[in-house]
mmCIF file of C-alpha atoms and ligand atoms in Angstrom:
data_model
loop_
_atom_site.group_PDB
_atom_site.id
_atom_site.type_symbol
_atom_site.label_atom_id
_atom_site.label_comp_id
_atom_site.label_asym_id
_atom_site.label_seq_id
_atom_site.Cartn_x
_atom_site.Cartn_y
_atom_site.Cartn_z
ATOM 1 C CA UNK A 26 46.301 -8.368 -2.544
ATOM 2 C CA UNK A 27 48.301 -10.698 -0.412
ATOM 3 C CA UNK A 28 48.849 -7.930 2.113
ATOM 4 C CA UNK A 29 45.344 -6.948 2.061
ATOM 5 C CA UNK A 30 44.430 -10.664 2.755
ATOM 6 C CA UNK A 31 46.854 -10.881 5.723
ATOM 7 C CA UNK A 32 45.532 -7.814 7.252
ATOM 8 C CA UNK A 33 41.957 -8.956 6.663
ATOM 9 C CA UNK A 34 42.736 -12.328 8.235
ATOM 10 C CA UNK A 35 44.263 -10.714 11.263
ATOM 11 C CA UNK A 36 41.171 -8.380 11.487
ATOM 12 C CA UNK A 37 38.983 -11.342 11.310
ATOM 13 C CA UNK A 38 40.923 -13.298 13.915
ATOM 14 C CA UNK A 39 40.459 -10.338 16.286
ATOM 15 C CA UNK A 40 36.672 -9.986 15.442
ATOM 16 C CA UNK A 41 36.199 -13.766 16.221
ATOM 17 C CA UNK A 42 37.686 -13.373 19.696
ATOM 18 C CA UNK A 43 35.042 -10.760 20.617
ATOM 19 C CA UNK A 44 31.977 -12.795 19.372
ATOM 20 C CA UNK A 45 29.822 -14.996 21.633
ATOM 21 C CA UNK A 46 30.604 -18.598 20.778
ATOM 22 C CA UNK A 47 28.742 -22.026 21.102
ATOM 23 C CA UNK A 48 29.707 -25.536 20.068
ATOM 24 C CA UNK A 49 28.605 -26.357 16.519
ATOM 25 C CA UNK A 50 26.350 -29.339 15.646
ATOM 26 C CA UNK A 51 28.916 -31.032 13.619
ATOM 27 C CA UNK A 52 32.460 -29.733 14.303
ATOM 28 C CA UNK A 53 34.001 -26.525 15.310
ATOM 29 C CA UNK A 54 32.421 -23.609 16.967
ATOM 30 C CA UNK A 55 29.624 -21.225 15.925
ATOM 31 C CA UNK A 56 30.059 -17.492 16.371
ATOM 32 C CA UNK A 57 27.107 -14.990 16.852
ATOM 33 C CA UNK A 58 27.601 -12.214 14.226
ATOM 34 C CA UNK A 59 24.979 -9.511 13.607
ATOM 35 C CA UNK A 60 22.462 -11.749 15.460
ATOM 36 C CA UNK A 61 23.068 -14.984 13.645
ATOM 37 C CA UNK A 62 25.272 -18.085 14.237
ATOM 38 C CA UNK A 63 28.133 -18.512 11.635
ATOM 39 C CA UNK A 64 30.821 -21.259 11.453
ATOM 40 C CA UNK A 65 34.239 -19.757 11.451
ATOM 41 C CA UNK A 66 34.675 -21.176 7.960
ATOM 42 C CA UNK A 67 31.635 -19.248 6.576
ATOM 43 C CA UNK A 68 32.297 -16.077 8.468
ATOM 44 C CA UNK A 69 35.257 -15.010 6.257
ATOM 45 C CA UNK A 70 33.591 -15.429 2.844
ATOM 46 C CA UNK A 71 30.380 -13.990 4.225
ATOM 47 C CA UNK A 72 32.204 -10.837 5.324
ATOM 48 C CA UNK A 73 33.979 -10.590 1.910
ATOM 49 C CA UNK A 74 30.618 -10.812 0.272
ATOM 50 C CA UNK A 75 29.109 -8.108 2.595
ATOM 51 C CA UNK A 76 32.063 -5.869 1.926
ATOM 52 C CA UNK A 77 32.730 -6.293 -1.688
ATOM 53 C CA UNK A 78 29.686 -7.366 -3.638
ATOM 54 C CA UNK A 79 28.121 -4.670 -5.863
ATOM 55 C CA UNK A 80 24.702 -5.408 -6.950
ATOM 56 C CA UNK A 81 23.218 -4.521 -10.278
ATOM 57 C CA UNK A 82 19.575 -3.368 -10.518
ATOM 58 C CA UNK A 83 19.051 -6.286 -12.936
ATOM 59 C CA UNK A 84 20.450 -8.957 -10.417
ATOM 60 C CA UNK A 85 18.213 -11.777 -9.081
ATOM 61 C CA UNK A 86 19.152 -13.293 -5.796
ATOM 62 C CA UNK A 87 17.812 -16.636 -4.520
ATOM 63 C CA UNK A 88 17.773 -16.250 -0.783
ATOM 64 C CA UNK A 89 16.967 -19.117 1.446
ATOM 65 C CA UNK A 90 17.335 -20.749 4.931
ATOM 66 C CA UNK A 91 19.309 -24.108 4.394
ATOM 67 C CA UNK A 92 17.066 -27.194 3.735
ATOM 68 C CA UNK A 93 14.000 -25.101 2.824
ATOM 69 C CA UNK A 94 14.075 -25.738 -0.857
ATOM 70 C CA UNK A 95 17.218 -23.913 -2.114
ATOM 71 C CA UNK A 96 17.950 -26.594 -4.736
ATOM 72 C CA UNK A 97 14.409 -26.495 -6.081
ATOM 73 C CA UNK A 98 14.225 -22.791 -6.148
ATOM 74 C CA UNK A 99 17.582 -22.316 -7.899
ATOM 75 C CA UNK A 100 16.394 -24.852 -10.575
ATOM 76 C CA UNK A 101 12.914 -23.059 -10.892
ATOM 77 C CA UNK A 102 14.371 -19.582 -11.048
ATOM 78 C CA UNK A 103 17.115 -20.477 -13.538
ATOM 79 C CA UNK A 104 14.724 -22.326 -15.821
ATOM 80 C CA UNK A 105 12.096 -19.416 -15.753
ATOM 81 C CA UNK A 106 14.665 -16.550 -16.068
ATOM 82 C CA UNK A 107 16.634 -18.101 -18.943
ATOM 83 C CA UNK A 108 13.893 -20.137 -20.637
ATOM 84 C CA UNK A 109 14.534 -18.635 -24.061
ATOM 85 C CA UNK A 110 18.276 -19.255 -24.109
ATOM 86 C CA UNK A 111 18.260 -23.085 -24.672
ATOM 87 C CA UNK A 112 16.296 -25.816 -26.497
ATOM 88 C CA UNK A 113 14.296 -28.197 -24.390
ATOM 89 C CA UNK A 114 16.672 -31.223 -25.045
ATOM 90 C CA UNK A 115 19.656 -29.083 -24.230
ATOM 91 C CA UNK A 116 18.512 -27.731 -20.933
ATOM 92 C CA UNK A 117 21.469 -27.059 -18.593
ATOM 93 C CA UNK A 118 19.933 -28.892 -15.763
ATOM 94 C CA UNK A 119 20.560 -32.131 -17.731
ATOM 95 C CA UNK A 120 24.131 -31.749 -17.413
ATOM 96 C CA UNK A 121 24.786 -29.417 -14.305
ATOM 97 C CA UNK A 122 23.384 -29.373 -10.776
ATOM 98 C CA UNK A 123 21.254 -26.502 -9.739
ATOM 99 C CA UNK A 124 24.087 -25.480 -7.339
ATOM 100 C CA UNK A 125 26.539 -25.398 -10.230
ATOM 101 C CA UNK A 126 24.068 -23.214 -12.232
ATOM 102 C CA UNK A 127 23.199 -20.834 -9.426
ATOM 103 C CA UNK A 128 26.396 -20.325 -7.497
ATOM 104 C CA UNK A 129 26.180 -19.577 -3.849
ATOM 105 C CA UNK A 130 27.848 -16.416 -2.817
ATOM 106 C CA UNK A 131 29.013 -16.891 0.777
ATOM 107 C CA UNK A 132 29.554 -20.749 0.786
ATOM 108 C CA UNK A 133 30.968 -20.975 -2.817
ATOM 109 C CA UNK A 134 31.905 -17.966 -4.855
ATOM 110 C CA UNK A 135 33.615 -15.894 -2.066
ATOM 111 C CA UNK A 136 35.099 -18.878 -0.295
ATOM 112 C CA UNK A 137 38.699 -18.713 -1.502
ATOM 113 C CA UNK A 138 38.600 -15.338 -3.182
ATOM 114 C CA UNK A 139 37.498 -11.959 -1.638
ATOM 115 C CA UNK A 140 36.965 -10.258 -5.141
ATOM 116 C CA UNK A 141 35.697 -13.005 -7.500
ATOM 117 C CA UNK A 142 35.103 -12.370 -11.217
ATOM 118 C CA UNK A 143 31.343 -12.506 -11.126
ATOM 119 C CA UNK A 144 30.947 -11.572 -14.886
ATOM 120 C CA UNK A 145 32.513 -14.995 -15.655
ATOM 121 C CA UNK A 146 30.910 -16.854 -12.968
ATOM 122 C CA UNK A 147 27.476 -15.777 -14.264
ATOM 123 C CA UNK A 148 27.084 -17.079 -17.784
ATOM 124 C CA UNK A 149 23.684 -15.837 -18.575
ATOM 125 C CA UNK A 150 22.521 -12.390 -17.916
ATOM 126 C CA UNK A 151 20.817 -10.915 -15.883
ATOM 127 C CA UNK A 152 22.928 -12.359 -13.104
ATOM 128 C CA UNK A 153 21.413 -14.995 -10.999
ATOM 129 C CA UNK A 154 23.111 -15.756 -7.718
ATOM 130 C CA UNK A 155 22.222 -17.357 -4.290
ATOM 131 C CA UNK A 156 22.723 -16.671 -0.544
ATOM 132 C CA UNK A 157 21.793 -17.790 2.888
ATOM 133 C CA UNK A 158 22.789 -14.468 4.405
ATOM 134 C CA UNK A 159 19.995 -12.944 6.619
ATOM 135 C CA UNK A 160 18.276 -9.928 5.304
ATOM 136 C CA UNK A 161 19.770 -7.467 7.798
ATOM 137 C CA UNK A 162 23.319 -8.599 6.879
ATOM 138 C CA UNK A 163 22.987 -8.400 3.067
ATOM 139 C CA UNK A 164 25.393 -6.176 1.307
ATOM 140 C CA UNK A 165 23.965 -2.641 1.240
ATOM 141 C CA UNK A 166 24.047 -2.349 -2.487
ATOM 142 C CA UNK A 167 21.436 -5.614 -2.746
ATOM 143 C CA UNK A 168 19.113 -3.675 -0.342
ATOM 144 C CA UNK A 169 19.580 -0.258 -1.999
ATOM 145 C CA UNK A 170 19.614 -1.394 -5.699
ATOM 146 C CA UNK A 171 16.478 -2.462 -7.659
ATOM 147 C CA UNK A 172 17.813 -6.151 -7.584
ATOM 148 C CA UNK A 173 15.166 -8.791 -6.910
ATOM 149 C CA UNK A 174 15.126 -11.326 -4.177
ATOM 150 C CA UNK A 175 13.241 -14.667 -4.318
ATOM 151 C CA UNK A 176 13.022 -16.253 -0.785
ATOM 152 C CA UNK A 177 11.621 -19.631 0.154
ATOM 153 C CA UNK A 178 10.657 -20.900 3.570
ATOM 154 C CA UNK A 179 9.387 -24.194 4.889
ATOM 155 C CA UNK A 180 7.445 -25.620 7.742
ATOM 156 C CA UNK A 181 10.006 -25.474 10.459
ATOM 157 C CA UNK A 182 9.368 -29.181 11.582
ATOM 158 C CA UNK A 183 10.245 -30.514 8.041
ATOM 159 C CA UNK A 184 13.124 -28.106 7.695
ATOM 160 C CA UNK A 185 14.467 -29.179 11.039
ATOM 161 C CA UNK A 186 14.258 -33.039 10.168
ATOM 162 C CA UNK A 187 15.956 -32.238 6.760
ATOM 163 C CA UNK A 188 18.832 -30.210 8.524
ATOM 164 C CA UNK A 189 19.372 -32.819 11.231
ATOM 165 C CA UNK A 190 19.752 -35.639 8.510
ATOM 166 C CA UNK A 191 21.828 -33.510 6.279
ATOM 167 C CA UNK A 192 24.168 -32.405 9.094
ATOM 168 C CA UNK A 193 24.578 -36.025 9.946
ATOM 169 C CA UNK A 194 26.288 -36.507 6.653
ATOM 170 C CA UNK A 195 28.600 -33.510 7.258
ATOM 171 C CA UNK A 196 30.219 -34.942 10.450
ATOM 172 C CA UNK A 197 33.694 -36.753 10.349
ATOM 173 C CA UNK A 198 33.721 -40.479 10.050
ATOM 174 C CA UNK A 199 34.888 -40.940 13.533
ATOM 175 C CA UNK A 200 32.263 -38.674 15.010
ATOM 176 C CA UNK A 201 29.173 -40.484 16.376
ATOM 177 C CA UNK A 202 25.791 -39.649 14.638
ATOM 178 C CA UNK A 203 24.033 -36.429 15.900
ATOM 179 C CA UNK A 204 21.606 -37.042 18.719
ATOM 180 C CA UNK A 205 18.101 -35.909 17.755
ATOM 181 C CA UNK A 206 17.474 -34.755 21.401
ATOM 182 C CA UNK A 207 20.524 -32.659 21.512
ATOM 183 C CA UNK A 208 20.221 -30.844 18.234
ATOM 184 C CA UNK A 209 16.563 -30.363 18.678
ATOM 185 C CA UNK A 210 17.319 -28.435 21.899
ATOM 186 C CA UNK A 211 19.802 -26.448 20.151
ATOM 187 C CA UNK A 212 17.558 -25.685 17.269
ATOM 188 C CA UNK A 213 14.881 -24.411 19.677
ATOM 189 C CA UNK A 214 17.409 -22.237 21.264
ATOM 190 C CA UNK A 215 18.382 -20.939 17.718
ATOM 191 C CA UNK A 216 21.863 -22.242 17.846
ATOM 192 C CA UNK A 217 22.498 -23.733 14.576
ATOM 193 C CA UNK A 218 24.310 -22.564 11.534
ATOM 194 C CA UNK A 219 22.513 -19.529 10.153
ATOM 195 C CA UNK A 220 20.115 -19.595 13.041
ATOM 196 C CA UNK A 221 17.751 -18.531 14.696
ATOM 197 C CA UNK A 222 15.648 -19.974 12.019
ATOM 198 C CA UNK A 223 12.642 -17.874 13.021
ATOM 199 C CA UNK A 224 14.484 -14.510 12.944
ATOM 200 C CA UNK A 225 15.793 -15.536 9.462
ATOM 201 C CA UNK A 226 12.279 -16.087 8.084
ATOM 202 C CA UNK A 227 10.743 -13.137 9.799
ATOM 203 C CA UNK A 228 13.427 -10.622 8.521
ATOM 204 C CA UNK A 229 12.653 -11.596 4.848
ATOM 205 C CA UNK A 230 8.953 -11.941 5.580
ATOM 206 C CA UNK A 231 8.678 -8.415 6.979
ATOM 207 C CA UNK A 232 10.843 -6.943 4.321
ATOM 208 C CA UNK A 233 8.755 -8.673 1.658
ATOM 209 C CA UNK A 234 5.666 -7.124 3.200
ATOM 210 C CA UNK A 235 7.216 -3.744 3.001
ATOM 211 C CA UNK A 236 8.497 -4.172 -0.497
ATOM 212 C CA UNK A 237 6.541 -6.792 -2.432
ATOM 213 C CA UNK A 238 8.112 -5.649 -5.762
ATOM 214 C CA UNK A 239 11.566 -6.522 -4.440
ATOM 215 C CA UNK A 240 11.182 -9.581 -2.372
ATOM 216 C CA UNK A 241 9.016 -12.507 -3.392
ATOM 217 C CA UNK A 242 8.318 -14.657 -0.355
ATOM 218 C CA UNK A 243 7.516 -18.273 -1.248
ATOM 219 C CA UNK A 244 6.480 -21.347 0.856
ATOM 220 C CA UNK A 245 7.839 -24.833 0.078
ATOM 221 C CA UNK A 246 4.398 -26.248 0.759
ATOM 222 C CA UNK A 247 2.524 -23.899 -1.658
ATOM 223 C CA UNK A 248 4.991 -24.875 -4.381
ATOM 224 C CA UNK A 249 4.358 -28.562 -3.733
ATOM 225 C CA UNK A 250 0.440 -27.970 -3.806
ATOM 226 C CA UNK A 251 0.438 -26.041 -7.006
ATOM 227 C CA UNK A 252 3.670 -25.630 -8.775
ATOM 228 C CA UNK A 253 2.162 -24.131 -12.044
ATOM 229 C CA UNK A 254 0.499 -21.265 -10.463
ATOM 230 C CA UNK A 255 3.560 -20.527 -8.306
ATOM 231 C CA UNK A 256 5.822 -20.520 -11.382
ATOM 232 C CA UNK A 257 3.499 -18.038 -13.094
ATOM 233 C CA UNK A 258 3.690 -16.010 -10.016
ATOM 234 C CA UNK A 259 7.563 -16.195 -9.921
ATOM 235 C CA UNK A 260 7.843 -15.360 -13.756
ATOM 236 C CA UNK A 261 5.569 -12.304 -13.156
ATOM 237 C CA UNK A 262 7.637 -11.053 -10.192
ATOM 238 C CA UNK A 263 10.958 -11.622 -12.229
ATOM 239 C CA UNK A 264 9.419 -9.391 -15.085
ATOM 240 C CA UNK A 265 9.310 -12.154 -17.460
ATOM 241 C CA UNK A 266 5.685 -13.439 -17.372
ATOM 242 C CA UNK A 267 4.737 -16.393 -19.450
ATOM 243 C CA UNK A 268 2.908 -15.287 -22.719
ATOM 244 C CA UNK A 269 -0.410 -16.845 -23.664
ATOM 245 C CA UNK A 270 1.440 -18.789 -26.415
ATOM 246 C CA UNK A 271 3.992 -20.197 -23.962
ATOM 247 C CA UNK A 272 1.173 -21.291 -21.681
ATOM 248 C CA UNK A 273 -0.625 -22.949 -24.578
ATOM 249 C CA UNK A 274 2.585 -24.599 -25.524
ATOM 250 C CA UNK A 275 3.010 -26.063 -22.084
ATOM 251 C CA UNK A 276 6.178 -24.267 -21.219
ATOM 252 C CA UNK A 277 5.086 -23.818 -17.514
ATOM 253 C CA UNK A 278 4.465 -27.587 -17.158
ATOM 254 C CA UNK A 279 7.808 -28.299 -18.971
ATOM 255 C CA UNK A 280 9.611 -26.075 -16.448
ATOM 256 C CA UNK A 281 7.860 -27.726 -13.480
ATOM 257 C CA UNK A 282 8.659 -31.076 -14.854
ATOM 258 C CA UNK A 283 12.420 -30.570 -15.400
ATOM 259 C CA UNK A 284 12.800 -28.974 -11.956
ATOM 260 C CA UNK A 285 10.666 -31.663 -10.235
ATOM 261 C CA UNK A 286 12.198 -33.789 -7.381
ATOM 262 C CA UNK A 287 11.587 -37.094 -9.357
ATOM 263 C CA UNK A 288 13.308 -35.796 -12.501
ATOM 264 C CA UNK A 289 16.273 -34.126 -10.777
ATOM 265 C CA UNK A 290 16.951 -36.890 -8.274
ATOM 266 C CA UNK A 291 17.143 -39.444 -11.222
ATOM 267 C CA UNK A 292 19.589 -37.380 -13.417
ATOM 268 C CA UNK A 293 23.143 -38.684 -13.499
ATOM 269 C CA UNK A 294 24.801 -35.319 -12.885
ATOM 270 C CA UNK A 295 22.961 -35.171 -9.426
ATOM 271 C CA UNK A 296 24.187 -38.569 -8.451
ATOM 272 C CA UNK A 297 27.895 -37.989 -8.852
ATOM 273 C CA UNK A 298 30.461 -35.638 -7.489
ATOM 274 C CA UNK A 299 30.583 -33.430 -4.409
ATOM 275 C CA UNK A 300 29.042 -30.160 -3.621
ATOM 276 C CA UNK A 301 31.275 -27.289 -2.363
ATOM 277 C CA UNK A 302 30.445 -28.280 1.320
ATOM 278 C CA UNK A 303 31.936 -31.618 0.548
ATOM 279 C CA UNK A 304 28.706 -33.489 0.621
ATOM 280 C CA UNK A 305 27.766 -35.746 -2.303
ATOM 281 C CA UNK A 306 25.440 -33.803 -4.697
ATOM 282 C CA UNK A 307 22.896 -36.728 -4.249
ATOM 283 C CA UNK A 308 22.294 -35.724 -0.576
ATOM 284 C CA UNK A 309 20.505 -32.704 -1.649
ATOM 285 C CA UNK A 310 17.747 -34.948 -2.821
ATOM 286 C CA UNK A 311 16.270 -36.974 0.021
ATOM 287 C CA UNK A 312 12.387 -37.496 0.215
ATOM 288 C CA UNK A 313 10.896 -34.096 -0.419
ATOM 289 C CA UNK A 314 7.778 -34.882 1.434
ATOM 290 C CA UNK A 315 5.579 -32.441 3.381
ATOM 291 C CA UNK A 316 5.131 -33.674 6.990
ATOM 292 C CA UNK A 317 7.932 -36.188 7.041
ATOM 293 C CA UNK A 318 8.676 -34.817 10.657
ATOM 294 C CA UNK A 319 5.894 -36.942 11.903
ATOM 295 C CA UNK A 320 8.181 -40.021 11.384
ATOM 296 C CA UNK A 321 10.861 -38.501 13.723
ATOM 297 C CA UNK A 322 9.602 -35.975 16.283
ATOM 298 C CA UNK A 323 8.128 -37.104 19.621
ATOM 299 C CA UNK A 324 5.003 -35.576 20.969
ATOM 300 C CA UNK A 325 6.802 -33.581 23.399
ATOM 301 C CA UNK A 326 9.148 -32.262 20.767
ATOM 302 C CA UNK A 327 6.159 -31.403 18.601
ATOM 303 C CA UNK A 328 4.574 -29.516 21.448
ATOM 304 C CA UNK A 329 7.639 -27.490 22.244
ATOM 305 C CA UNK A 330 8.122 -26.524 18.614
ATOM 306 C CA UNK A 331 4.474 -25.486 18.174
ATOM 307 C CA UNK A 332 4.682 -23.304 21.192
ATOM 308 C CA UNK A 333 7.859 -21.648 19.793
ATOM 309 C CA UNK A 334 6.151 -21.186 16.450
ATOM 310 C CA UNK A 335 3.193 -19.610 17.942
ATOM 311 C CA UNK A 336 5.509 -17.331 20.082
ATOM 312 C CA UNK A 337 7.718 -16.399 17.209
ATOM 313 C CA UNK A 338 5.157 -15.753 14.541
ATOM 314 C CA UNK A 339 2.303 -14.306 16.583
ATOM 315 C CA UNK A 340 1.071 -11.224 14.911
ATOM 316 C CA UNK A 341 3.384 -11.510 12.041
ATOM 317 C CA UNK A 342 0.698 -12.649 9.567
ATOM 318 C CA UNK A 343 3.155 -15.652 8.658
ATOM 319 C CA UNK A 344 1.737 -19.139 9.053
ATOM 320 C CA UNK A 345 2.973 -22.487 8.301
HETATM 321 P P1 A3P B 27 14.090 -33.384 2.655
HETATM 322 O O1 A3P B 27 15.395 -33.671 3.364
HETATM 323 O O2 A3P B 27 12.856 -33.331 3.373
HETATM 324 O O3 A3P B 27 13.842 -34.588 1.562
HETATM 325 P P2 A3P B 27 17.902 -27.544 0.237
HETATM 326 O O4 A3P B 27 17.839 -27.487 -1.268
HETATM 327 O O5 A3P B 27 17.508 -26.118 0.711
HETATM 328 O O6 A3P B 27 19.097 -27.984 0.827
HETATM 329 O O7 A3P B 27 16.610 -28.318 0.819
HETATM 330 C C1 A3P B 27 16.721 -29.804 0.702
HETATM 331 C C2 A3P B 27 15.358 -30.265 0.723
HETATM 332 O O8 A3P B 27 14.650 -30.084 -0.440
HETATM 333 C C3 A3P B 27 15.381 -31.789 0.904
HETATM 334 O O9 A3P B 27 14.273 -32.032 1.656
HETATM 335 C C4 A3P B 27 15.243 -32.306 -0.493
HETATM 336 O O10 A3P B 27 14.909 -33.651 -0.631
HETATM 337 C C5 A3P B 27 14.244 -31.277 -1.090
HETATM 338 N N1 A3P B 27 14.331 -31.124 -2.522
HETATM 339 C C6 A3P B 27 15.459 -31.011 -3.234
HETATM 340 N N2 A3P B 27 15.101 -31.020 -4.603
HETATM 341 C C7 A3P B 27 13.889 -30.835 -4.578
HETATM 342 C C8 A3P B 27 12.829 -30.515 -5.693
HETATM 343 N N3 A3P B 27 13.248 -30.578 -6.955
HETATM 344 N N4 A3P B 27 11.674 -30.478 -5.357
HETATM 345 C C9 A3P B 27 11.157 -30.555 -4.137
HETATM 346 N N5 A3P B 27 11.968 -30.763 -3.075
HETATM 347 C C10 A3P B 27 13.303 -30.875 -3.417
#
């Protein structure tokens, strides 16, 4: 395995030299791989995931662009899919973070291990895992199998502000805080980790339109507006619809409640320890407000982003 690892590292070094490169927002460089920008640290586990992951037909993937509601969607999908496995007062979310319960493939599981033991990593079955990998770059077995994908996107302005504030927390102590102007320009040019944002969203959007039984495309704002009906939709998509009895007993509302921002933000488990990115778990719970961008973006920034949204999403059928 060590020899394979060595030749793999050498291959990766060679590959990195051939890729277009830009300065990252926080530290290090970003490399353009298969149309998206990756940090050198994430590139290796992402390629391991691409090469070695074997999907089962029964698998469920939570796929997201960072800061679009990953934490929330992980909690909701976990709680819906496995709802008959635990008693209400023994809900795993009371003692583990959503990121510990639904492990991330390229940013966690494959980080130090090109062939992780996924059977042990996924305590409950069917397996539930998460990824930020763009649709076109997903391992072929995910696309070719019957495994289901749940994707969430968010208004680009709110997502951008959330990303900017979160990235500020990722920087080294001696690094000055990230200038909004500078990162806004990079964001508009698609130069950010996993960017361009619009390409990421559109790939999943188009794939969900072509194959709605395989990919459920959700919007953060719709979940905010009516979580109960979105949860019913999610359960139906996952093949575990809520029964009339469950609905009468208030199971849908219970899941919405335990996964709610106010509930999760207060839990001790989400206020201690570090995420695999090195960021404190509590930083995944900021404000969760729709429209918070209006407190930060200048009118000219709004104008530029609105124009970009129009250009990118025109004729796609996707709106924010
Ligand atoms: P804000 O920075 O706007 O507050 P991700 O989970 O993809 O990293 O996204 C983080 C964003 O989702 C943050 O947005 C965070 O506050 C919000 N969030 C986290 N948990 C949430 C929940 N249970 N319900 C709604 N929003 C949540």
